XYZ file of C-alpha atoms in Angstrom:
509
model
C 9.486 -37.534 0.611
C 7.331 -40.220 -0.885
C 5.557 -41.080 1.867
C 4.800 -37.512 2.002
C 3.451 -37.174 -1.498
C 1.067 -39.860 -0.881
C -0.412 -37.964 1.868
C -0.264 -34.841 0.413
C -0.570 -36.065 -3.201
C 1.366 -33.537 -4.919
C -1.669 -32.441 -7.503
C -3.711 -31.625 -4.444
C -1.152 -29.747 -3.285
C -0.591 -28.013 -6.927
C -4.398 -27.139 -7.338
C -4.985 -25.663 -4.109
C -1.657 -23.426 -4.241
C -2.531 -22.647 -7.878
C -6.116 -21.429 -7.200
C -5.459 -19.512 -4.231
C -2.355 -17.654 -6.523
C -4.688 -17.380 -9.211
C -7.253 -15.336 -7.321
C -4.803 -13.089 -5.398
C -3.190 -12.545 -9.318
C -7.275 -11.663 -10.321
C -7.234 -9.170 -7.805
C -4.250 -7.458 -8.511
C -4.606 -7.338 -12.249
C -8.217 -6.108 -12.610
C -6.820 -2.761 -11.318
C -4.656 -2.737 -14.107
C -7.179 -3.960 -17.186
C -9.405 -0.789 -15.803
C -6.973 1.592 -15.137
C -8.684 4.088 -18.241
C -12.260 3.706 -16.381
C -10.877 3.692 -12.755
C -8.828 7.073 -13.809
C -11.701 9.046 -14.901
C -13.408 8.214 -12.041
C -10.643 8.681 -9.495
C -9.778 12.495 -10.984
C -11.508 15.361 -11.909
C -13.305 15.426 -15.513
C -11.175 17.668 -17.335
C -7.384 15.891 -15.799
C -7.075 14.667 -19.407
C -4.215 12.258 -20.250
C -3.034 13.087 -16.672
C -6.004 11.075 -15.292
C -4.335 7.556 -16.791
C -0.702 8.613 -15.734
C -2.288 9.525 -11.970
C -4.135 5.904 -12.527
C -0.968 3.963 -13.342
C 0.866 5.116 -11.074
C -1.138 4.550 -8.118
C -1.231 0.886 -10.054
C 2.709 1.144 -9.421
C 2.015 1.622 -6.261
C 0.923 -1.753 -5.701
C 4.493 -3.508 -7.140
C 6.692 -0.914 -4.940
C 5.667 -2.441 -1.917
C 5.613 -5.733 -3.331
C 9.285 -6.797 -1.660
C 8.247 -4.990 1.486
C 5.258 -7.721 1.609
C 7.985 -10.476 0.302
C 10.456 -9.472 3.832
C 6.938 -9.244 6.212
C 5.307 -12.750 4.739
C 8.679 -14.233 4.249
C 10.120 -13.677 7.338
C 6.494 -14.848 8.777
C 6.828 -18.105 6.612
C 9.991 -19.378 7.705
C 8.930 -18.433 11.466
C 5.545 -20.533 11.498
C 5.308 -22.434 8.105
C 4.178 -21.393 5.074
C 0.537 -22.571 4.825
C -0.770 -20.227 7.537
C 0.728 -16.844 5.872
C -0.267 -17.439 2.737
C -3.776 -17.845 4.279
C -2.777 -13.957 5.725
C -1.959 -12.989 2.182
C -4.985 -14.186 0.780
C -7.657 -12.998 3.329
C -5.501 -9.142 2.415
C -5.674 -8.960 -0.848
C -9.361 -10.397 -0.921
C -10.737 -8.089 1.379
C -8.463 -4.614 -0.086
C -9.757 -5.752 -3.594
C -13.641 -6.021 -2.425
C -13.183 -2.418 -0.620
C -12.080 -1.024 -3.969
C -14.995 -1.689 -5.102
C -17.183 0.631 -2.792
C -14.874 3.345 -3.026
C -17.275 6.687 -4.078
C -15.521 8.559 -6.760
C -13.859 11.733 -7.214
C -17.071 13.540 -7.375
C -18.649 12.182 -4.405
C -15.905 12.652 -2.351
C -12.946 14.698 -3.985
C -9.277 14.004 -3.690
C -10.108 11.432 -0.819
C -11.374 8.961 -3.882
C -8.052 7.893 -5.111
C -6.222 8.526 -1.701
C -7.931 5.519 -0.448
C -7.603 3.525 -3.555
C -3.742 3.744 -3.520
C -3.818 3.084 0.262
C -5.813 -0.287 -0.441
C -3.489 -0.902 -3.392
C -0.462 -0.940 -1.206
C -2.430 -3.092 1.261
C -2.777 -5.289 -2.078
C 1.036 -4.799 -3.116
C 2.055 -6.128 0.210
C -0.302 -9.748 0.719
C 1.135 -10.395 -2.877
C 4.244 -9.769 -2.353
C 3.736 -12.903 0.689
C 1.904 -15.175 -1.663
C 4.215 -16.182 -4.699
C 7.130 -17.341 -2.426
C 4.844 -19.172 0.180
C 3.542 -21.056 -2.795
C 6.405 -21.891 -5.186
C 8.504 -22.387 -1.561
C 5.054 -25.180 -1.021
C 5.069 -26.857 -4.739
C 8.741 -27.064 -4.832
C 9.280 -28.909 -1.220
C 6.236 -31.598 -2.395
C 8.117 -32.344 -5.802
C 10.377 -34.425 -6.371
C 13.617 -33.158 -7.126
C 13.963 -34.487 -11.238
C 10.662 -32.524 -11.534
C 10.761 -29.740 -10.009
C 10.694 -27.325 -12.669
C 8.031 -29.299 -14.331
C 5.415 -28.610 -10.970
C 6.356 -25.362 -10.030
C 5.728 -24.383 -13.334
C 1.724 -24.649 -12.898
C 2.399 -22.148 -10.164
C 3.669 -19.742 -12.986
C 0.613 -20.435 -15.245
C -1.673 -18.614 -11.895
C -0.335 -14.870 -12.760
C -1.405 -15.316 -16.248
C -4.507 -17.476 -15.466
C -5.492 -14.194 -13.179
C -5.360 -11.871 -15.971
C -7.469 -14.372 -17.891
C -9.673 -14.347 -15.357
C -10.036 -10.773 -15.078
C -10.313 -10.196 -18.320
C -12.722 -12.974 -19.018
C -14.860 -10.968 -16.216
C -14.430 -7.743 -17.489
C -15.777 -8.262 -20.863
C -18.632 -10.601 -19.643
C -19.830 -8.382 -17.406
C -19.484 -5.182 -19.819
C -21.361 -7.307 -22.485
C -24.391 -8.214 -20.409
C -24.752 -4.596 -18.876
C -23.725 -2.292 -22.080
C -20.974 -0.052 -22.492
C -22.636 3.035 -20.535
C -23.614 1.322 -17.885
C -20.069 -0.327 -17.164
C -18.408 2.846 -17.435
C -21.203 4.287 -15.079
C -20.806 1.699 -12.090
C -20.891 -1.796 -13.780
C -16.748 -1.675 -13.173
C -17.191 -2.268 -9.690
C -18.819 -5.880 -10.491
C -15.258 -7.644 -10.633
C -13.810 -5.812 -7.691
C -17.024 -7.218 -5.397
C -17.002 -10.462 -7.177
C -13.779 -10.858 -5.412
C -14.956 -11.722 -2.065
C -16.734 -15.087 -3.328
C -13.511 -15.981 -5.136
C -11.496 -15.613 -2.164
C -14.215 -17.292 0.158
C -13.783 -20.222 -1.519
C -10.056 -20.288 -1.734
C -9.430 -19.822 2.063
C -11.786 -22.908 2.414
C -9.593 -25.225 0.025
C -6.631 -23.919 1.769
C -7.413 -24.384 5.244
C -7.752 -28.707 4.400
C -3.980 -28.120 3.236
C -1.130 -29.926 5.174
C 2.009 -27.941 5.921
C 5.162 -28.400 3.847
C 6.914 -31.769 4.805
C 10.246 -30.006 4.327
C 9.122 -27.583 7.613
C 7.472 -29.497 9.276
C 10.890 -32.007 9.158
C 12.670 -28.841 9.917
C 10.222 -27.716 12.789
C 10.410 -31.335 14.280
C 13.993 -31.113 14.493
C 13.914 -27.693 15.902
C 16.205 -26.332 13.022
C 13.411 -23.093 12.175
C 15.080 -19.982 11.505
C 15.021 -17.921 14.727
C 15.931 -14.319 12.544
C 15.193 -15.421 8.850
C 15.983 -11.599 7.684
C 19.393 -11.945 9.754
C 20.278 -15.403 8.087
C 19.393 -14.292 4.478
C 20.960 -10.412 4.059
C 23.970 -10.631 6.884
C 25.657 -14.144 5.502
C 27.529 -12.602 2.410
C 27.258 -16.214 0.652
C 23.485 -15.936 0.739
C 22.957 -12.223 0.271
C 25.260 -12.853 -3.189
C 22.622 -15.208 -4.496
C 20.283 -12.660 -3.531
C 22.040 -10.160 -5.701
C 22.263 -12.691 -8.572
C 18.803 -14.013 -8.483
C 17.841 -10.528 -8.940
C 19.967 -8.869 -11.483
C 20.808 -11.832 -13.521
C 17.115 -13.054 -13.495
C 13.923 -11.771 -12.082
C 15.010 -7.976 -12.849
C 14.522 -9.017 -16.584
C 12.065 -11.785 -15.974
C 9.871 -8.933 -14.772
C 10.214 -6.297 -17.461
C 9.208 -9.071 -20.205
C 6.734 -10.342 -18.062
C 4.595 -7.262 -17.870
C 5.575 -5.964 -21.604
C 3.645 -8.752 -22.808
C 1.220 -9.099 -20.831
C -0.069 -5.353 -19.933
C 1.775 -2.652 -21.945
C 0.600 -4.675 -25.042
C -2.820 -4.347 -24.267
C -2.204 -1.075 -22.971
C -0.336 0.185 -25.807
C -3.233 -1.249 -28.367
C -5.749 0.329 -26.855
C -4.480 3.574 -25.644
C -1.781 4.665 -28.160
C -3.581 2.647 -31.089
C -6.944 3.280 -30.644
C -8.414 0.045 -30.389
C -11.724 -0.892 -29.672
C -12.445 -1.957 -25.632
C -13.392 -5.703 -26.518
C -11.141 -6.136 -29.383
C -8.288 -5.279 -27.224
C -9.270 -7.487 -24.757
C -10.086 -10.494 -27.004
C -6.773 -10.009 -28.470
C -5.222 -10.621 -25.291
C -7.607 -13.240 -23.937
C -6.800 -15.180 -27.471
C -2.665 -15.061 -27.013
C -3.148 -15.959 -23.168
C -5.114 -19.087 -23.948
C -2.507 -20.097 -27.038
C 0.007 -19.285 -25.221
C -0.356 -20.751 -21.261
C 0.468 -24.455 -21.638
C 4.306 -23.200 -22.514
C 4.473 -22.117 -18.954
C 4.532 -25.790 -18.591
C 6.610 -26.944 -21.121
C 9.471 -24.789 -20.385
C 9.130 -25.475 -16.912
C 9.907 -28.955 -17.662
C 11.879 -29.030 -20.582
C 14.230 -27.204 -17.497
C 14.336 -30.027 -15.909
C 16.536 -31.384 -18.732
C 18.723 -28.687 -20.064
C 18.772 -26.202 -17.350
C 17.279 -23.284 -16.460
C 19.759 -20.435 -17.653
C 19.560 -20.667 -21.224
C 15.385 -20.506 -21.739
C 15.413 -17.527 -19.444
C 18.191 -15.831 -21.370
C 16.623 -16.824 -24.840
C 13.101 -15.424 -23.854
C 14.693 -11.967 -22.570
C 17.277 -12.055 -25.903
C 14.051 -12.186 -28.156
C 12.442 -9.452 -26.225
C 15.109 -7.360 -26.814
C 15.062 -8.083 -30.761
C 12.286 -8.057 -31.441
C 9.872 -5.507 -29.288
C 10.499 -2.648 -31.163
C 9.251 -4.398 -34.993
C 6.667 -5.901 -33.223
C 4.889 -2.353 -31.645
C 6.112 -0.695 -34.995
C 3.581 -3.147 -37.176
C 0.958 -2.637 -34.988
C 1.055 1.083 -35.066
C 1.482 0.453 -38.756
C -1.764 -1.858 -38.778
C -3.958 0.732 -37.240
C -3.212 4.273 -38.486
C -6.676 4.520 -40.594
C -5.528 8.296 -41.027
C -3.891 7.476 -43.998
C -6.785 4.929 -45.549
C -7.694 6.164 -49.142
C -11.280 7.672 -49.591
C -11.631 4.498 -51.795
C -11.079 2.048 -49.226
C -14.144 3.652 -47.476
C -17.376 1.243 -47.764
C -19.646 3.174 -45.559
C -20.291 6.452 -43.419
C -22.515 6.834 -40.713
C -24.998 10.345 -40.243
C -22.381 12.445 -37.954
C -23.277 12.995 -34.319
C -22.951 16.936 -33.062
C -22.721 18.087 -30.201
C -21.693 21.935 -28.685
C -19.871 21.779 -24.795
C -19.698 25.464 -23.810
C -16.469 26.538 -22.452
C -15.842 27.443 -18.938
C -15.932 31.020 -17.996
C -15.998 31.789 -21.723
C -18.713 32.562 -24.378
C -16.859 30.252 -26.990
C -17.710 26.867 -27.022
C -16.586 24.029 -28.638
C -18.382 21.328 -31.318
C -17.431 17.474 -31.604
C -18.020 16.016 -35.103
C -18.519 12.175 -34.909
C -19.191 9.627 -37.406
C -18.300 5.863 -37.789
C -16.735 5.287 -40.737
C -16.639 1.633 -42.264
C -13.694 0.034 -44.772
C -13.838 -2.573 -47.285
C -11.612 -4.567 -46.018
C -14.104 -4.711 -42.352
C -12.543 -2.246 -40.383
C -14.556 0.397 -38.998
C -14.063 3.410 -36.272
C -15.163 6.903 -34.967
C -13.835 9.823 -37.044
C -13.888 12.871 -34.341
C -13.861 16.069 -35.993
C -13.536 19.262 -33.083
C -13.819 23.012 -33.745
C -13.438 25.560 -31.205
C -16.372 28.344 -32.082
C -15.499 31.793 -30.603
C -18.723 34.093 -30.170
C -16.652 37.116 -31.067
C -17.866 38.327 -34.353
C -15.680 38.063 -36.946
C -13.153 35.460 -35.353
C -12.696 32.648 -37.712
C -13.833 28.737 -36.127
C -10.352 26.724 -35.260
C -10.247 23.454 -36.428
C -8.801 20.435 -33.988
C -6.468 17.874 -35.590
C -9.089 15.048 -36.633
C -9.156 12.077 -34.239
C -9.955 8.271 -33.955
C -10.970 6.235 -31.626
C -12.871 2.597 -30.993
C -11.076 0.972 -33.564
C -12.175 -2.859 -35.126
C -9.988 -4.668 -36.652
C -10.670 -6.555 -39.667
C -10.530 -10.441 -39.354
C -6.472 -10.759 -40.747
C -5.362 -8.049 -39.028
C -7.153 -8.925 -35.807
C -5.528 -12.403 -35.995
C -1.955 -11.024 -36.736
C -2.119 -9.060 -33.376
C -3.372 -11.546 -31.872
C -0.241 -13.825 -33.084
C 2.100 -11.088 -31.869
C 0.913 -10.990 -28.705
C 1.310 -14.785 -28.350
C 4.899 -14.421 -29.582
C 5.450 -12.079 -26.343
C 3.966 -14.184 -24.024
C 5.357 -17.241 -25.568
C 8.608 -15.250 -24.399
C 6.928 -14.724 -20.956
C 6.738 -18.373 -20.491
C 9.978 -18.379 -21.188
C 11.250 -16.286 -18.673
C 8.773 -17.186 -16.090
C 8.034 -21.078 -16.405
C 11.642 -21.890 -15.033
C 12.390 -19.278 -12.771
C 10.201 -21.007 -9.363
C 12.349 -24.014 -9.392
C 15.828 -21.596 -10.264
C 14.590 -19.553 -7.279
C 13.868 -22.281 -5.213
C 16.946 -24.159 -5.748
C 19.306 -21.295 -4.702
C 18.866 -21.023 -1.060
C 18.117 -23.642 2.288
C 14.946 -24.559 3.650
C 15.159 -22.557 6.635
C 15.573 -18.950 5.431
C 14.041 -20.017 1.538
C 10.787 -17.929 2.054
C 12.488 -15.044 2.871
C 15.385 -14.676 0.331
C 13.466 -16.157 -2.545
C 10.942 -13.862 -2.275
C 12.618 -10.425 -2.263
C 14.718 -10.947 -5.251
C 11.232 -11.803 -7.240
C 9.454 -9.003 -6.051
C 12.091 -6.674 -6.494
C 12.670 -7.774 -10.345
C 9.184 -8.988 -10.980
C 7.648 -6.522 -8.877
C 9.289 -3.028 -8.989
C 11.188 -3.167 -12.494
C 8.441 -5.109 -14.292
C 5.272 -3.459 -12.393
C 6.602 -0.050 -13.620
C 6.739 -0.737 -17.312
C 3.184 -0.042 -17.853
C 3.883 3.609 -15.755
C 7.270 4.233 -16.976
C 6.910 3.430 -20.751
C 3.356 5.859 -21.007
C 5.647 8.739 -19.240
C 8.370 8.216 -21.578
C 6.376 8.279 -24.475
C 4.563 11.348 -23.141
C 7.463 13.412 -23.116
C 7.805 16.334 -25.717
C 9.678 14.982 -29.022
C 9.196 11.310 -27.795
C 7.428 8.472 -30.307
C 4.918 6.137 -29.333
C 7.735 3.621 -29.310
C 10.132 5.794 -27.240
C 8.821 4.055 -23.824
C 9.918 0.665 -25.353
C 13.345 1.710 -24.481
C 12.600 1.036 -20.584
C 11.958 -3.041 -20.758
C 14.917 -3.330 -23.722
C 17.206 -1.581 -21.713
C 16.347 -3.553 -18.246
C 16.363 -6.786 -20.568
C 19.622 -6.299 -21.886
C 21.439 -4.811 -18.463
C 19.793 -8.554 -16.777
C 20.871 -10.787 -19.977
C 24.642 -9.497 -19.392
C 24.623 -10.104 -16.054
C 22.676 -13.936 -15.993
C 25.231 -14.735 -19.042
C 27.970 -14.250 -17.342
C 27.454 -15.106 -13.621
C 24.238 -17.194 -13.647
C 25.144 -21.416 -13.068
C 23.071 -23.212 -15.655
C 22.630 -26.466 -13.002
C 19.897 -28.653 -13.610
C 18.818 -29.784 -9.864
C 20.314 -28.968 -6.179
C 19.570 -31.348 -3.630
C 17.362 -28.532 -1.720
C 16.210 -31.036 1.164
C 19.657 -29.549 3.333
């Protein structure tokens, strides 16, 4: 093994895996942090709410097929080594995430706009569902075996350094072209951009040696012939397959994506909050928050990995519903006194005719500006009839584009480091724990369907599953909350009782 870090010095190795990860994470999340603008241009103009529900879910899409990709690329990896599939993965998701991008919309070309957008998104689903395992399986055979949490933790920093990157993109590119203009076309920019990320990526990756660990195995002609045979028939295995997933990744998954996307989903959809301010938010707590990814990983390496996976889905559990409470709480400006008002700006009217009616209907809006530096749109809507006589109906008032004054802005922003602080919890360890469950041989292929599965499925659905819930007649914003804290719970129970809290495995069988 040593001689074989000093060829393949082990940062090398961790920098190209990482950036390669990091991209295909980019191109899966950007989907996600547009899913409001990608909906209303995937469906017609008047689909309403249904528009974002139609947008997630074809965003769901993408994680369903996630352990199909893991069984595909897996098997493929523990067939002919793991550095040529996860060049496979890459070159997919680069080249589904650039095509996305040229997609016309719904009114260029109808329904066929977001049929071919979910078909590309499962095209994306399954190259990432080959990536993660080819590349923790690749850190975790180059490290040596007191540190192996420790290295394959900067492998779990990559899914949060691709939302970073997406969002850093996102509001860079919506800054330099204005609002209208990003809404208009400019969202396409960090789909495109894609294919120069990933053309740099396969180039780093193609100078990258095989694992030492397969190629030792390949030299001794000890390669899995049936890798899907060897991992699901023998009842030993296919029980740590069971375990990994229900006592681990299931919950891993659901406090992965609470934190990371149905935050910033739920603060700008269900709260109101301003595009960039949402986004900074998040941008803020991911850059606090990363280097714990790290120090979990490692602190793993001393104490185990069972307990800091447990504790990070335990505090999810506690404390997710307080946490959404304060910051519906922090934003309902319906209820600011007319005292607290500083400023108001000249309203904005505008009439939209109704169809196949002579009514119509008129949009009051004015931006209203607090003491305290908050300010937002106050919508005021009144359907006009043009029967005589009819009286005007009056719209509950709305609000939208919400800023945050400077406290209030930092306390989200502190919450939503607490959650991911619980993400790197969950997530820094869980490589290595993965890793160290199952042989060489067959390791590509049954650590990778238990992640997907948890990470993928359970976790990729909160962002769909929680906005249903809360849709429901009779629900509260915080009913959809209910989906991750149950999952969380169910998987605590489980890892308490039947996880092993060992703190290495000799995995060099």
């Amino acid at each position: 093994m040593n001689a074989e870090l000093k060829q393949n010095n082990i940062f090398k190795v961790i920098g190209a895996s990482s950036l390669g990860t990091l991209i295909e994470w980019y191109d899966f999340y950007i989907f996600g942090s547009l899913a409001t603008i990608i909906g209303a241009k995937l469906f017609p103009a008047d689909a309403g709410a249904s528009a974002l529900i139609n947008t997630l879910a074809i965003f769901a899409a993408g994680f369903i097929v996630r352990p199909f990709g893991a069984l595909v690329f897996g098997r493929l990896g523990d067939l002919i080594g793991r550095k040529y599939t996860f060049l496979l993965t890459l070159v997919l998701m680069g080249g589904s995430t650039f095509l996305i991008g040229l997609v016309p919309s719904y009114a260029t070309i109808g329904y066929a706009a977001p049929m071919l957008v979910l078909f590309l998104r499962l095209v994306q689903g399954l190259a990432l569902g080959g990536e993660y395992g080819g590349a923790a399986t690749y850190v975790a055979e180059h490290a040596p075996v007191n540190k192996r949490g420790y290295f394959t933790s900067w492998i779990q920093t990559t899914a949060t350094g691709g939302l970073f990157l997406s969002l850093g993109i996102i509001v860079v590119t919506k800054n330099v072209i204005g609002a209208d203009a990003f809404s208009d076309w400019g969202w396409r920019i960090p789909f495109l951009l894609s294919i120069l990320l990933v053309g740099v990526s396969i180039y780093i990756r193609l100078k990258m040696h095989e694992s030492p660990m397969f190629t030792k195995l390949k030299s001794e002609g000890k390669v899995s012939k049936n890798p899907l045979a060897e991992s699901f028939n023998n009842k030993a295995n296919f029980k740590m397959v069971l375990l990994a997933l229900f006592g681990a990744t299931m919950g891993q998954g659901v406090i992965w994506y609470t934190g990371q996307f149905y935050a910033q989903s739920f603060i700008e959809n269900t709260c109101k909050v301003d595009f960039n301010d949402s986004r900074y938010i998040l941008l803020w707590a991911i850059a606090l928050a990363t280097p714990f990814f790290v120090i979990f990983g490692s602190w793993s390496d001393k104490v185990g990995r069972k307990w800091i996976m447990l504790t990070g889905m335990l505090l999810g559990i506690v404390f997710y519903r307080p946490i959404y409470q304060m910051f519906i709480d922090d934003t309902k400006v319906s209820e600011r006194a007319m005292e607290d008002i500083k400023s108001s700006s000249a309203p904005v009217v505008t009439r939209t005719a109704i169809k196949d009616t002579q009514d119509s209907l008129v949009s009051t809006v004015a931006t209203v500006s607090l003491l305290d530096g908050t300010t937002f749109k106050k919508i005021e809507t009144d359907t006009v009839f043009a029967a005589a006589g009819k009286p005007v109906v009056s719209a509950k008032d709305t609000f939208k584009d919400i800023t945050l004054s400077t406290p209030i802005f930092w306390k989200f922003v502190f919450l939503v480091f607490f959650q991911i602080l619980l993400v790197t919890m969950v997530y820094g360890p869980i490589a290595a724990f993965l890793v160290e469950l199952f042989p060489t041989k067959i390791r590509y292929t049954s650590m990778s369907l238990p992640y997907h599965v948890g990470n993928g499925v359970f976790g990729g659905l909160v962002p769909f599953i929680a906005t249903l819930i809360a849709s429901y007649s009779g629900s509260t914003p915080l009913s959809g909350l209910w989906y991750p804290i149950g999952i969380a719970a169910l998987s605590f129970i489980i890892g308490a009782v039947y996880l092993s809290n060992k703190k290495q495995v000799n995995t060099a069988d």
